[in-house]
PDB file of C-alpha atoms in Angstrom:
ATOM      1  CA  UNK A  20     123.817 170.398 -57.255  1.00  0.00           C
ATOM      2  CA  UNK A  21     126.746 170.612 -55.518  1.00  0.00           C
ATOM      3  CA  UNK A  22     126.135 167.521 -52.776  1.00  0.00           C
ATOM      4  CA  UNK A  23     125.770 165.641 -56.263  1.00  0.00           C
ATOM      5  CA  UNK A  24     128.899 167.618 -57.426  1.00  0.00           C
ATOM      6  CA  UNK A  25     130.221 165.897 -53.637  1.00  0.00           C
ATOM      7  CA  UNK A  26     128.876 162.564 -54.664  1.00  0.00           C
ATOM      8  CA  UNK A  27     131.068 162.297 -57.746  1.00  0.00           C
ATOM      9  CA  UNK A  28     134.342 163.169 -56.598  1.00  0.00           C
ATOM     10  CA  UNK A  29     133.779 160.525 -53.954  1.00  0.00           C
ATOM     11  CA  UNK A  30     132.771 158.312 -56.699  1.00  0.00           C
ATOM     12  CA  UNK A  31     135.645 159.312 -58.346  1.00  0.00           C
ATOM     13  CA  UNK A  32     138.667 158.973 -55.670  1.00  0.00           C
ATOM     14  CA  UNK A  33     136.700 155.467 -55.006  1.00  0.00           C
ATOM     15  CA  UNK A  34     137.324 154.103 -57.884  1.00  0.00           C
ATOM     16  CA  UNK A  35     140.252 155.926 -59.408  1.00  0.00           C
ATOM     17  CA  UNK A  36     138.617 157.363 -63.169  1.00  0.00           C
ATOM     18  CA  UNK A  37     136.212 159.318 -63.732  1.00  0.00           C
ATOM     19  CA  UNK A  38     135.303 156.171 -66.012  1.00  0.00           C
ATOM     20  CA  UNK A  39     134.332 153.782 -63.644  1.00  0.00           C
ATOM     21  CA  UNK A  40     133.034 157.165 -62.259  1.00  0.00           C
ATOM     22  CA  UNK A  41     130.771 158.027 -64.796  1.00  0.00           C
ATOM     23  CA  UNK A  42     129.499 153.409 -65.518  1.00  0.00           C
ATOM     24  CA  UNK A  43     128.707 153.475 -61.489  1.00  0.00           C
ATOM     25  CA  UNK A  44     126.626 156.120 -61.277  1.00  0.00           C
ATOM     26  CA  UNK A  45     124.843 156.170 -64.372  1.00  0.00           C
ATOM     27  CA  UNK A  46     126.690 159.306 -66.041  1.00  0.00           C
ATOM     28  CA  UNK A  47     128.128 160.071 -69.024  1.00  0.00           C
ATOM     29  CA  UNK A  48     131.438 160.598 -69.566  1.00  0.00           C
ATOM     30  CA  UNK A  49     131.339 164.366 -70.083  1.00  0.00           C
ATOM     31  CA  UNK A  50     128.526 164.798 -67.660  1.00  0.00           C
ATOM     32  CA  UNK A  51     131.669 163.691 -64.499  1.00  0.00           C
ATOM     33  CA  UNK A  52     134.182 165.982 -66.028  1.00  0.00           C
ATOM     34  CA  UNK A  53     131.238 169.149 -66.156  1.00  0.00           C
ATOM     35  CA  UNK A  54     130.191 168.193 -62.105  1.00  0.00           C
ATOM     36  CA  UNK A  55     134.188 167.990 -61.523  1.00  0.00           C
ATOM     37  CA  UNK A  56     134.765 171.277 -62.732  1.00  0.00           C
ATOM     38  CA  UNK A  57     131.866 173.084 -61.670  1.00  0.00           C
ATOM     39  CA  UNK A  58     132.476 171.290 -58.147  1.00  0.00           C
ATOM     40  CA  UNK A  59     136.515 172.767 -58.769  1.00  0.00           C
ATOM     41  CA  UNK A  60     134.988 175.485 -59.949  1.00  0.00           C
ATOM     42  CA  UNK A  61     133.059 176.198 -56.687  1.00  0.00           C
ATOM     43  CA  UNK A  62     136.018 175.978 -54.258  1.00  0.00           C
ATOM     44  CA  UNK A  63     138.327 177.767 -56.725  1.00  0.00           C
ATOM     45  CA  UNK A  64     141.023 174.966 -56.561  1.00  0.00           C
ATOM     46  CA  UNK A  65     141.962 171.917 -58.303  1.00  0.00           C
ATOM     47  CA  UNK A  66     140.994 168.179 -56.087  1.00  0.00           C
ATOM     48  CA  UNK A  67     142.450 166.584 -58.594  1.00  0.00           C
ATOM     49  CA  UNK A  68     145.639 165.602 -60.315  1.00  0.00           C
ATOM     50  CA  UNK A  69     145.226 164.451 -64.073  1.00  0.00           C
ATOM     51  CA  UNK A  70     148.130 162.475 -65.926  1.00  0.00           C
ATOM     52  CA  UNK A  71     147.324 160.455 -69.676  1.00  0.00           C
ATOM     53  CA  UNK A  72     148.179 157.220 -66.481  1.00  0.00           C
ATOM     54  CA  UNK A  73     146.542 157.740 -63.501  1.00  0.00           C
ATOM     55  CA  UNK A  74     144.092 160.899 -60.393  1.00  0.00           C
ATOM     56  CA  UNK A  75     146.298 161.946 -57.731  1.00  0.00           C
ATOM     57  CA  UNK A  76     143.851 164.456 -55.509  1.00  0.00           C
ATOM     58  CA  UNK A  77     146.002 167.424 -54.938  1.00  0.00           C
ATOM     59  CA  UNK A  78     146.529 168.711 -51.607  1.00  0.00           C
ATOM     60  CA  UNK A  79     142.704 171.160 -51.810  1.00  0.00           C
ATOM     61  CA  UNK A  80     141.109 167.219 -52.723  1.00  0.00           C
ATOM     62  CA  UNK A  81     142.354 165.179 -49.881  1.00  0.00           C
ATOM     63  CA  UNK A  82     140.556 167.477 -47.358  1.00  0.00           C
ATOM     64  CA  UNK A  83     138.068 167.928 -49.590  1.00  0.00           C
ATOM     65  CA  UNK A  84     137.436 164.281 -49.947  1.00  0.00           C
ATOM     66  CA  UNK A  85     138.053 163.757 -45.762  1.00  0.00           C
ATOM     67  CA  UNK A  86     135.048 165.827 -45.472  1.00  0.00           C
ATOM     68  CA  UNK A  87     132.973 165.285 -48.246  1.00  0.00           C
ATOM     69  CA  UNK A  88     131.276 162.227 -46.229  1.00  0.00           C
ATOM     70  CA  UNK A  89     130.530 164.449 -43.312  1.00  0.00           C
ATOM     71  CA  UNK A  90     128.455 166.570 -45.689  1.00  0.00           C
ATOM     72  CA  UNK A  91     126.725 165.213 -47.492  1.00  0.00           C
ATOM     73  CA  UNK A  92     125.994 162.774 -44.171  1.00  0.00           C
ATOM     74  CA  UNK A  93     124.783 165.847 -42.343  1.00  0.00           C
ATOM     75  CA  UNK A  94     122.326 167.201 -45.820  1.00  0.00           C
ATOM     76  CA  UNK A  95     120.712 163.680 -45.709  1.00  0.00           C
ATOM     77  CA  UNK A  96     120.207 163.489 -41.628  1.00  0.00           C
ATOM     78  CA  UNK A  97     118.316 167.189 -42.526  1.00  0.00           C
ATOM     79  CA  UNK A  98     116.727 165.860 -45.771  1.00  0.00           C
ATOM     80  CA  UNK A  99     115.487 163.021 -43.628  1.00  0.00           C
ATOM     81  CA  UNK A 100     113.904 165.017 -40.819  1.00  0.00           C
ATOM     82  CA  UNK A 101     112.780 167.382 -43.042  1.00  0.00           C
ATOM     83  CA  UNK A 102     110.009 164.943 -45.056  1.00  0.00           C
ATOM     84  CA  UNK A 103     109.700 162.106 -42.611  1.00  0.00           C
ATOM     85  CA  UNK A 104     110.454 163.449 -39.788  1.00  0.00           C
ATOM     86  CA  UNK A 105     112.362 163.743 -36.784  1.00  0.00           C
ATOM     87  CA  UNK A 106     111.466 159.572 -35.477  1.00  0.00           C
ATOM     88  CA  UNK A 107     111.905 157.772 -38.498  1.00  0.00           C
ATOM     89  CA  UNK A 108     114.931 156.235 -39.399  1.00  0.00           C
ATOM     90  CA  UNK A 109     116.686 156.954 -42.678  1.00  0.00           C
ATOM     91  CA  UNK A 110     118.842 156.399 -45.783  1.00  0.00           C
ATOM     92  CA  UNK A 111     122.208 154.653 -46.848  1.00  0.00           C
ATOM     93  CA  UNK A 112     124.427 152.838 -45.097  1.00  0.00           C
ATOM     94  CA  UNK A 113     128.641 151.440 -46.266  1.00  0.00           C
ATOM     95  CA  UNK A 114     129.855 149.062 -44.273  1.00  0.00           C
ATOM     96  CA  UNK A 115     133.017 146.854 -44.910  1.00  0.00           C
ATOM     97  CA  UNK A 116     133.189 144.144 -43.100  1.00  0.00           C
ATOM     98  CA  UNK A 117     136.060 141.424 -43.591  1.00  0.00           C
ATOM     99  CA  UNK A 118     134.634 137.681 -45.519  1.00  0.00           C
ATOM    100  CA  UNK A 119     134.320 134.707 -43.829  1.00  0.00           C
ATOM    101  CA  UNK A 120     132.802 137.384 -41.471  1.00  0.00           C
ATOM    102  CA  UNK A 121     130.728 138.947 -43.128  1.00  0.00           C
ATOM    103  CA  UNK A 122     129.092 136.054 -44.884  1.00  0.00           C
ATOM    104  CA  UNK A 123     128.519 134.335 -41.466  1.00  0.00           C
ATOM    105  CA  UNK A 124     127.434 136.697 -38.903  1.00  0.00           C
ATOM    106  CA  UNK A 125     127.233 140.762 -40.390  1.00  0.00           C
ATOM    107  CA  UNK A 126     125.391 139.872 -42.656  1.00  0.00           C
ATOM    108  CA  UNK A 127     122.342 138.309 -40.553  1.00  0.00           C
ATOM    109  CA  UNK A 128     122.434 140.741 -38.113  1.00  0.00           C
ATOM    110  CA  UNK A 129     121.423 143.527 -40.569  1.00  0.00           C
ATOM    111  CA  UNK A 130     119.272 141.849 -42.142  1.00  0.00           C
ATOM    112  CA  UNK A 131     117.213 141.715 -39.134  1.00  0.00           C
ATOM    113  CA  UNK A 132     118.417 145.695 -38.571  1.00  0.00           C
ATOM    114  CA  UNK A 133     116.450 145.782 -41.547  1.00  0.00           C
ATOM    115  CA  UNK A 134     113.295 144.172 -40.650  1.00  0.00           C
ATOM    116  CA  UNK A 135     113.561 146.818 -38.051  1.00  0.00           C
ATOM    117  CA  UNK A 136     114.479 149.849 -40.365  1.00  0.00           C
ATOM    118  CA  UNK A 137     113.442 148.850 -43.316  1.00  0.00           C
ATOM    119  CA  UNK A 138     113.238 152.429 -45.125  1.00  0.00           C
ATOM    120  CA  UNK A 139     117.238 151.854 -44.433  1.00  0.00           C
ATOM    121  CA  UNK A 140     119.528 151.048 -47.456  1.00  0.00           C
ATOM    122  CA  UNK A 141     122.510 149.201 -46.781  1.00  0.00           C
ATOM    123  CA  UNK A 142     125.936 148.998 -48.463  1.00  0.00           C
ATOM    124  CA  UNK A 143     127.723 145.710 -47.072  1.00  0.00           C
ATOM    125  CA  UNK A 144     131.324 145.627 -48.739  1.00  0.00           C
ATOM    126  CA  UNK A 145     133.133 142.789 -48.067  1.00  0.00           C
ATOM    127  CA  UNK A 146     137.159 142.019 -47.888  1.00  0.00           C
ATOM    128  CA  UNK A 147     139.812 141.027 -45.797  1.00  0.00           C
ATOM    129  CA  UNK A 148     141.657 144.371 -47.940  1.00  0.00           C
ATOM    130  CA  UNK A 149     142.381 146.988 -45.663  1.00  0.00           C
ATOM    131  CA  UNK A 150     139.664 149.498 -46.745  1.00  0.00           C
ATOM    132  CA  UNK A 151     140.102 153.592 -45.754  1.00  0.00           C
ATOM    133  CA  UNK A 152     137.684 154.542 -44.520  1.00  0.00           C
ATOM    134  CA  UNK A 153     137.190 158.662 -45.428  1.00  0.00           C
ATOM    135  CA  UNK A 154     138.921 157.523 -48.959  1.00  0.00           C
ATOM    136  CA  UNK A 155     136.188 154.983 -50.188  1.00  0.00           C
ATOM    137  CA  UNK A 156     132.991 156.653 -48.341  1.00  0.00           C
ATOM    138  CA  UNK A 157     132.482 154.366 -45.685  1.00  0.00           C
ATOM    139  CA  UNK A 158     130.527 154.573 -42.603  1.00  0.00           C
ATOM    140  CA  UNK A 159     131.659 152.326 -40.476  1.00  0.00           C
ATOM    141  CA  UNK A 160     133.810 148.884 -40.832  1.00  0.00           C
ATOM    142  CA  UNK A 161     134.308 145.440 -39.001  1.00  0.00           C
ATOM    143  CA  UNK A 162     138.132 144.680 -37.937  1.00  0.00           C
ATOM    144  CA  UNK A 163     139.963 142.617 -36.409  1.00  0.00           C
ATOM    145  CA  UNK A 164     142.997 143.856 -34.260  1.00  0.00           C
ATOM    146  CA  UNK A 165     144.309 146.528 -32.707  1.00  0.00           C
ATOM    147  CA  UNK A 166     143.543 150.230 -34.407  1.00  0.00           C
ATOM    148  CA  UNK A 167     145.835 151.814 -36.460  1.00  0.00           C
ATOM    149  CA  UNK A 168     143.387 154.989 -37.402  1.00  0.00           C
ATOM    150  CA  UNK A 169     143.473 157.474 -33.870  1.00  0.00           C
ATOM    151  CA  UNK A 170     141.380 159.724 -36.271  1.00  0.00           C
ATOM    152  CA  UNK A 171     138.850 157.132 -35.718  1.00  0.00           C
ATOM    153  CA  UNK A 172     136.323 155.489 -33.453  1.00  0.00           C
ATOM    154  CA  UNK A 173     136.231 153.072 -32.152  1.00  0.00           C
ATOM    155  CA  UNK A 174     133.068 150.057 -30.470  1.00  0.00           C
ATOM    156  CA  UNK A 175     134.344 147.058 -29.318  1.00  0.00           C
ATOM    157  CA  UNK A 176     132.270 144.031 -30.181  1.00  0.00           C
ATOM    158  CA  UNK A 177     134.112 140.862 -29.302  1.00  0.00           C
ATOM    159  CA  UNK A 178     137.381 139.369 -28.105  1.00  0.00           C
ATOM    160  CA  UNK A 179     138.203 136.620 -31.645  1.00  0.00           C
ATOM    161  CA  UNK A 180     140.281 134.153 -30.248  1.00  0.00           C
ATOM    162  CA  UNK A 181     142.571 132.639 -34.186  1.00  0.00           C
ATOM    163  CA  UNK A 182     141.984 128.196 -33.883  1.00  0.00           C
ATOM    164  CA  UNK A 183     143.837 126.302 -35.648  1.00  0.00           C
ATOM    165  CA  UNK A 184     141.479 123.106 -36.705  1.00  0.00           C
ATOM    166  CA  UNK A 185     140.559 120.677 -39.153  1.00  0.00           C
ATOM    167  CA  UNK A 186     137.944 118.759 -40.470  1.00  0.00           C
ATOM    168  CA  UNK A 187     137.289 114.624 -39.230  1.00  0.00           C
ATOM    169  CA  UNK A 188     137.626 113.697 -41.708  1.00  0.00           C
ATOM    170  CA  UNK A 189     140.961 115.034 -42.341  1.00  0.00           C
ATOM    171  CA  UNK A 190     142.235 113.766 -38.648  1.00  0.00           C
ATOM    172  CA  UNK A 191     141.208 110.064 -38.967  1.00  0.00           C
ATOM    173  CA  UNK A 192     143.263 109.961 -41.727  1.00  0.00           C
ATOM    174  CA  UNK A 193     146.170 112.207 -40.894  1.00  0.00           C
ATOM    175  CA  UNK A 194     145.551 112.197 -37.545  1.00  0.00           C
ATOM    176  CA  UNK A 195     146.024 114.726 -34.955  1.00  0.00           C
ATOM    177  CA  UNK A 196     148.627 117.450 -34.172  1.00  0.00           C
ATOM    178  CA  UNK A 197     149.849 117.290 -30.575  1.00  0.00           C
ATOM    179  CA  UNK A 198     152.221 120.054 -30.406  1.00  0.00           C
ATOM    180  CA  UNK A 199     152.771 122.505 -32.431  1.00  0.00           C
ATOM    181  CA  UNK A 200     155.734 121.162 -33.623  1.00  0.00           C
ATOM    182  CA  UNK A 201     153.708 119.013 -35.812  1.00  0.00           C
ATOM    183  CA  UNK A 202     152.042 120.667 -38.146  1.00  0.00           C
ATOM    184  CA  UNK A 203     155.393 120.151 -40.467  1.00  0.00           C
ATOM    185  CA  UNK A 204     154.151 116.740 -41.636  1.00  0.00           C
ATOM    186  CA  UNK A 205     150.438 118.454 -41.750  1.00  0.00           C
ATOM    187  CA  UNK A 206     148.455 120.298 -45.195  1.00  0.00           C
ATOM    188  CA  UNK A 207     147.792 123.581 -43.874  1.00  0.00           C
ATOM    189  CA  UNK A 208     145.598 126.465 -46.053  1.00  0.00           C
ATOM    190  CA  UNK A 209     146.955 129.933 -45.685  1.00  0.00           C
ATOM    191  CA  UNK A 210     145.335 132.939 -46.595  1.00  0.00           C
ATOM    192  CA  UNK A 211     146.741 135.476 -48.450  1.00  0.00           C
ATOM    193  CA  UNK A 212     146.649 139.518 -47.941  1.00  0.00           C
ATOM    194  CA  UNK A 213     147.808 140.986 -51.196  1.00  0.00           C
ATOM    195  CA  UNK A 214     151.275 139.243 -52.157  1.00  0.00           C
ATOM    196  CA  UNK A 215     151.619 138.560 -48.277  1.00  0.00           C
ATOM    197  CA  UNK A 216     150.870 135.040 -47.430  1.00  0.00           C
ATOM    198  CA  UNK A 217     149.509 133.841 -43.422  1.00  0.00           C
ATOM    199  CA  UNK A 218     152.408 131.715 -43.496  1.00  0.00           C
ATOM    200  CA  UNK A 219     153.760 132.069 -39.570  1.00  0.00           C
ATOM    201  CA  UNK A 220     151.014 130.808 -37.071  1.00  0.00           C
ATOM    202  CA  UNK A 221     152.237 132.296 -33.763  1.00  0.00           C
ATOM    203  CA  UNK A 222     152.006 129.987 -30.861  1.00  0.00           C
ATOM    204  CA  UNK A 223     152.925 130.014 -26.847  1.00  0.00           C
ATOM    205  CA  UNK A 224     155.171 127.617 -25.820  1.00  0.00           C
ATOM    206  CA  UNK A 225     155.950 127.344 -21.892  1.00  0.00           C
ATOM    207  CA  UNK A 226     155.170 130.472 -21.956  1.00  0.00           C
ATOM    208  CA  UNK A 227     156.630 132.561 -23.751  1.00  0.00           C
ATOM    209  CA  UNK A 228     155.739 133.269 -27.797  1.00  0.00           C
ATOM    210  CA  UNK A 229     157.266 131.547 -30.857  1.00  0.00           C
ATOM    211  CA  UNK A 230     156.588 131.583 -34.381  1.00  0.00           C
ATOM    212  CA  UNK A 231     156.102 128.306 -36.400  1.00  0.00           C
ATOM    213  CA  UNK A 232     156.097 128.416 -40.178  1.00  0.00           C
ATOM    214  CA  UNK A 233     153.827 126.776 -42.366  1.00  0.00           C
ATOM    215  CA  UNK A 234     154.126 125.677 -45.454  1.00  0.00           C
ATOM    216  CA  UNK A 235     150.243 125.717 -47.006  1.00  0.00           C
ATOM    217  CA  UNK A 236     149.826 123.609 -50.013  1.00  0.00           C
ATOM    218  CA  UNK A 237     146.516 125.066 -50.478  1.00  0.00           C
ATOM    219  CA  UNK A 238     146.214 129.288 -50.276  1.00  0.00           C
ATOM    220  CA  UNK A 239     143.576 131.818 -51.165  1.00  0.00           C
ATOM    221  CA  UNK A 240     142.812 135.250 -50.649  1.00  0.00           C
ATOM    222  CA  UNK A 241     139.467 134.295 -49.471  1.00  0.00           C
ATOM    223  CA  UNK A 242     138.812 132.953 -45.465  1.00  0.00           C
ATOM    224  CA  UNK A 243     135.674 131.916 -46.676  1.00  0.00           C
ATOM    225  CA  UNK A 244     137.435 129.899 -49.783  1.00  0.00           C
ATOM    226  CA  UNK A 245     140.057 128.536 -47.019  1.00  0.00           C
ATOM    227  CA  UNK A 246     136.874 127.882 -44.770  1.00  0.00           C
ATOM    228  CA  UNK A 247     135.183 125.759 -47.227  1.00  0.00           C
ATOM    229  CA  UNK A 248     138.725 123.402 -48.060  1.00  0.00           C
ATOM    230  CA  UNK A 249     139.002 123.158 -44.070  1.00  0.00           C
ATOM    231  CA  UNK A 250     135.478 121.512 -43.672  1.00  0.00           C
ATOM    232  CA  UNK A 251     136.413 119.494 -46.624  1.00  0.00           C
ATOM    233  CA  UNK A 252     139.056 117.839 -45.407  1.00  0.00           C
ATOM    234  CA  UNK A 253     142.220 119.373 -47.648  1.00  0.00           C
ATOM    235  CA  UNK A 254     144.282 120.079 -44.972  1.00  0.00           C
ATOM    236  CA  UNK A 255     144.568 122.394 -41.326  1.00  0.00           C
ATOM    237  CA  UNK A 256     144.073 126.127 -40.961  1.00  0.00           C
ATOM    238  CA  UNK A 257     144.501 129.028 -38.453  1.00  0.00           C
ATOM    239  CA  UNK A 258     140.510 131.072 -38.134  1.00  0.00           C
ATOM    240  CA  UNK A 259     139.084 133.542 -36.020  1.00  0.00           C
ATOM    241  CA  UNK A 260     136.456 132.226 -33.417  1.00  0.00           C
ATOM    242  CA  UNK A 261     133.460 134.221 -35.280  1.00  0.00           C
ATOM    243  CA  UNK A 262     134.317 132.014 -38.483  1.00  0.00           C
ATOM    244  CA  UNK A 263     133.886 128.242 -38.549  1.00  0.00           C
ATOM    245  CA  UNK A 264     132.213 128.741 -34.556  1.00  0.00           C
ATOM    246  CA  UNK A 265     129.460 127.487 -35.926  1.00  0.00           C
ATOM    247  CA  UNK A 266     131.098 124.781 -37.972  1.00  0.00           C
ATOM    248  CA  UNK A 267     132.619 124.255 -34.483  1.00  0.00           C
ATOM    249  CA  UNK A 268     129.531 123.899 -33.079  1.00  0.00           C
ATOM    250  CA  UNK A 269     128.084 121.680 -35.770  1.00  0.00           C
ATOM    251  CA  UNK A 270     131.409 118.684 -35.689  1.00  0.00           C
ATOM    252  CA  UNK A 271     132.411 120.285 -38.814  1.00  0.00           C
ATOM    253  CA  UNK A 272     135.713 121.777 -37.402  1.00  0.00           C
ATOM    254  CA  UNK A 273     137.155 119.899 -34.727  1.00  0.00           C
ATOM    255  CA  UNK A 274     139.864 123.148 -33.050  1.00  0.00           C
ATOM    256  CA  UNK A 275     143.470 121.768 -32.272  1.00  0.00           C
ATOM    257  CA  UNK A 276     146.450 123.099 -29.767  1.00  0.00           C
ATOM    258  CA  UNK A 277     144.231 125.438 -28.000  1.00  0.00           C
ATOM    259  CA  UNK A 278     146.858 124.563 -25.057  1.00  0.00           C
ATOM    260  CA  UNK A 279     149.552 127.064 -27.107  1.00  0.00           C
ATOM    261  CA  UNK A 280     147.149 129.495 -28.327  1.00  0.00           C
ATOM    262  CA  UNK A 281     148.190 132.599 -28.190  1.00  0.00           C
ATOM    263  CA  UNK A 282     145.498 135.904 -26.506  1.00  0.00           C
ATOM    264  CA  UNK A 283     141.896 136.511 -28.000  1.00  0.00           C
ATOM    265  CA  UNK A 284     142.966 139.832 -30.556  1.00  0.00           C
ATOM    266  CA  UNK A 285     139.364 142.094 -30.428  1.00  0.00           C
ATOM    267  CA  UNK A 286     137.118 142.188 -32.786  1.00  0.00           C
ATOM    268  CA  UNK A 287     135.974 145.069 -33.424  1.00  0.00           C
ATOM    269  CA  UNK A 288     133.662 148.558 -34.636  1.00  0.00           C
ATOM    270  CA  UNK A 289     135.653 151.422 -36.333  1.00  0.00           C
ATOM    271  CA  UNK A 290     134.283 154.209 -37.330  1.00  0.00           C
ATOM    272  CA  UNK A 291     134.920 158.560 -38.715  1.00  0.00           C
ATOM    273  CA  UNK A 292     133.840 160.076 -35.726  1.00  0.00           C
ATOM    274  CA  UNK A 293     131.157 162.673 -37.596  1.00  0.00           C
ATOM    275  CA  UNK A 294     129.006 158.898 -38.571  1.00  0.00           C
ATOM    276  CA  UNK A 295     128.517 157.917 -35.415  1.00  0.00           C
ATOM    277  CA  UNK A 296     126.569 161.153 -34.651  1.00  0.00           C
ATOM    278  CA  UNK A 297     124.069 160.079 -38.013  1.00  0.00           C
ATOM    279  CA  UNK A 298     120.748 157.946 -35.662  1.00  0.00           C
ATOM    280  CA  UNK A 299     120.740 155.380 -38.885  1.00  0.00           C
ATOM    281  CA  UNK A 300     123.834 154.444 -37.970  1.00  0.00           C
ATOM    282  CA  UNK A 301     124.405 155.055 -34.504  1.00  0.00           C
ATOM    283  CA  UNK A 302     121.629 152.736 -34.143  1.00  0.00           C
ATOM    284  CA  UNK A 303     123.652 149.896 -36.683  1.00  0.00           C
ATOM    285  CA  UNK A 304     126.662 149.737 -35.114  1.00  0.00           C
ATOM    286  CA  UNK A 305     123.938 148.950 -31.648  1.00  0.00           C
ATOM    287  CA  UNK A 306     122.848 146.607 -33.002  1.00  0.00           C
ATOM    288  CA  UNK A 307     126.177 144.937 -34.572  1.00  0.00           C
ATOM    289  CA  UNK A 308     127.250 145.813 -30.724  1.00  0.00           C
ATOM    290  CA  UNK A 309     123.821 143.182 -29.505  1.00  0.00           C
ATOM    291  CA  UNK A 310     124.519 140.790 -32.042  1.00  0.00           C
ATOM    292  CA  UNK A 311     127.727 140.010 -31.418  1.00  0.00           C
ATOM    293  CA  UNK A 312     126.936 139.175 -27.578  1.00  0.00           C
ATOM    294  CA  UNK A 313     123.938 137.158 -28.383  1.00  0.00           C
TER     295      UNK A 313
END
């Protein structure tokens, strides 16, 4: 029963309300409230501060939210070994990945992984927004760039350059930019992250990194849509190499301004230390590492 209460608590933390957690779990609101109250009684502390407008974690709730995924994972691992034997790989894995990369690359690796381990249940969450692994109950995430949270473990997958590219149809119509400053007379496509737009594109010009401001005529918070617009000839885009590798190989997109490209950033897996000790998660980490080398 305690494990069920912990699952309810984590889903409340993830979704921000008891009602939303109940809908996600298929539980009545009264049941969700009862399980939360029972969990608070078990630990002898208020875990969630309730107001008429919002919920917030108490200090005790924050501590439990960080520890609960590990407790659940260890319980699931024990149950798996007892029920199916030590060699059986089964159970859930929650993974977060950027939209475009998740659709085009990660999904293929997951499909092959599940064929090899059919008892593993994979929940892939695609989003270009930052995901808090501990608070939202994720086992691991694929991310671009350097790690900011030192509490997480890192497995480097591959370097990933950011490439300005365009469709042949666009270049035939508007010409090819030869220098970064030529972007001022081209239609650019922008990626939006919340209130921020990726409208400052860095380049290495005469040995120094410089910022070039572009003015996107189309922008979206979905990297896959930006790529689709680019392939359709709607403008230039600056995309991660892994997002457009297939398009470049097929000739649907043409790389531009390579001589001015900034150094590649890292593509990496990040995960809480305790999750890496779970066999199914460790196996998926290895599968992703191998998949990005192929």
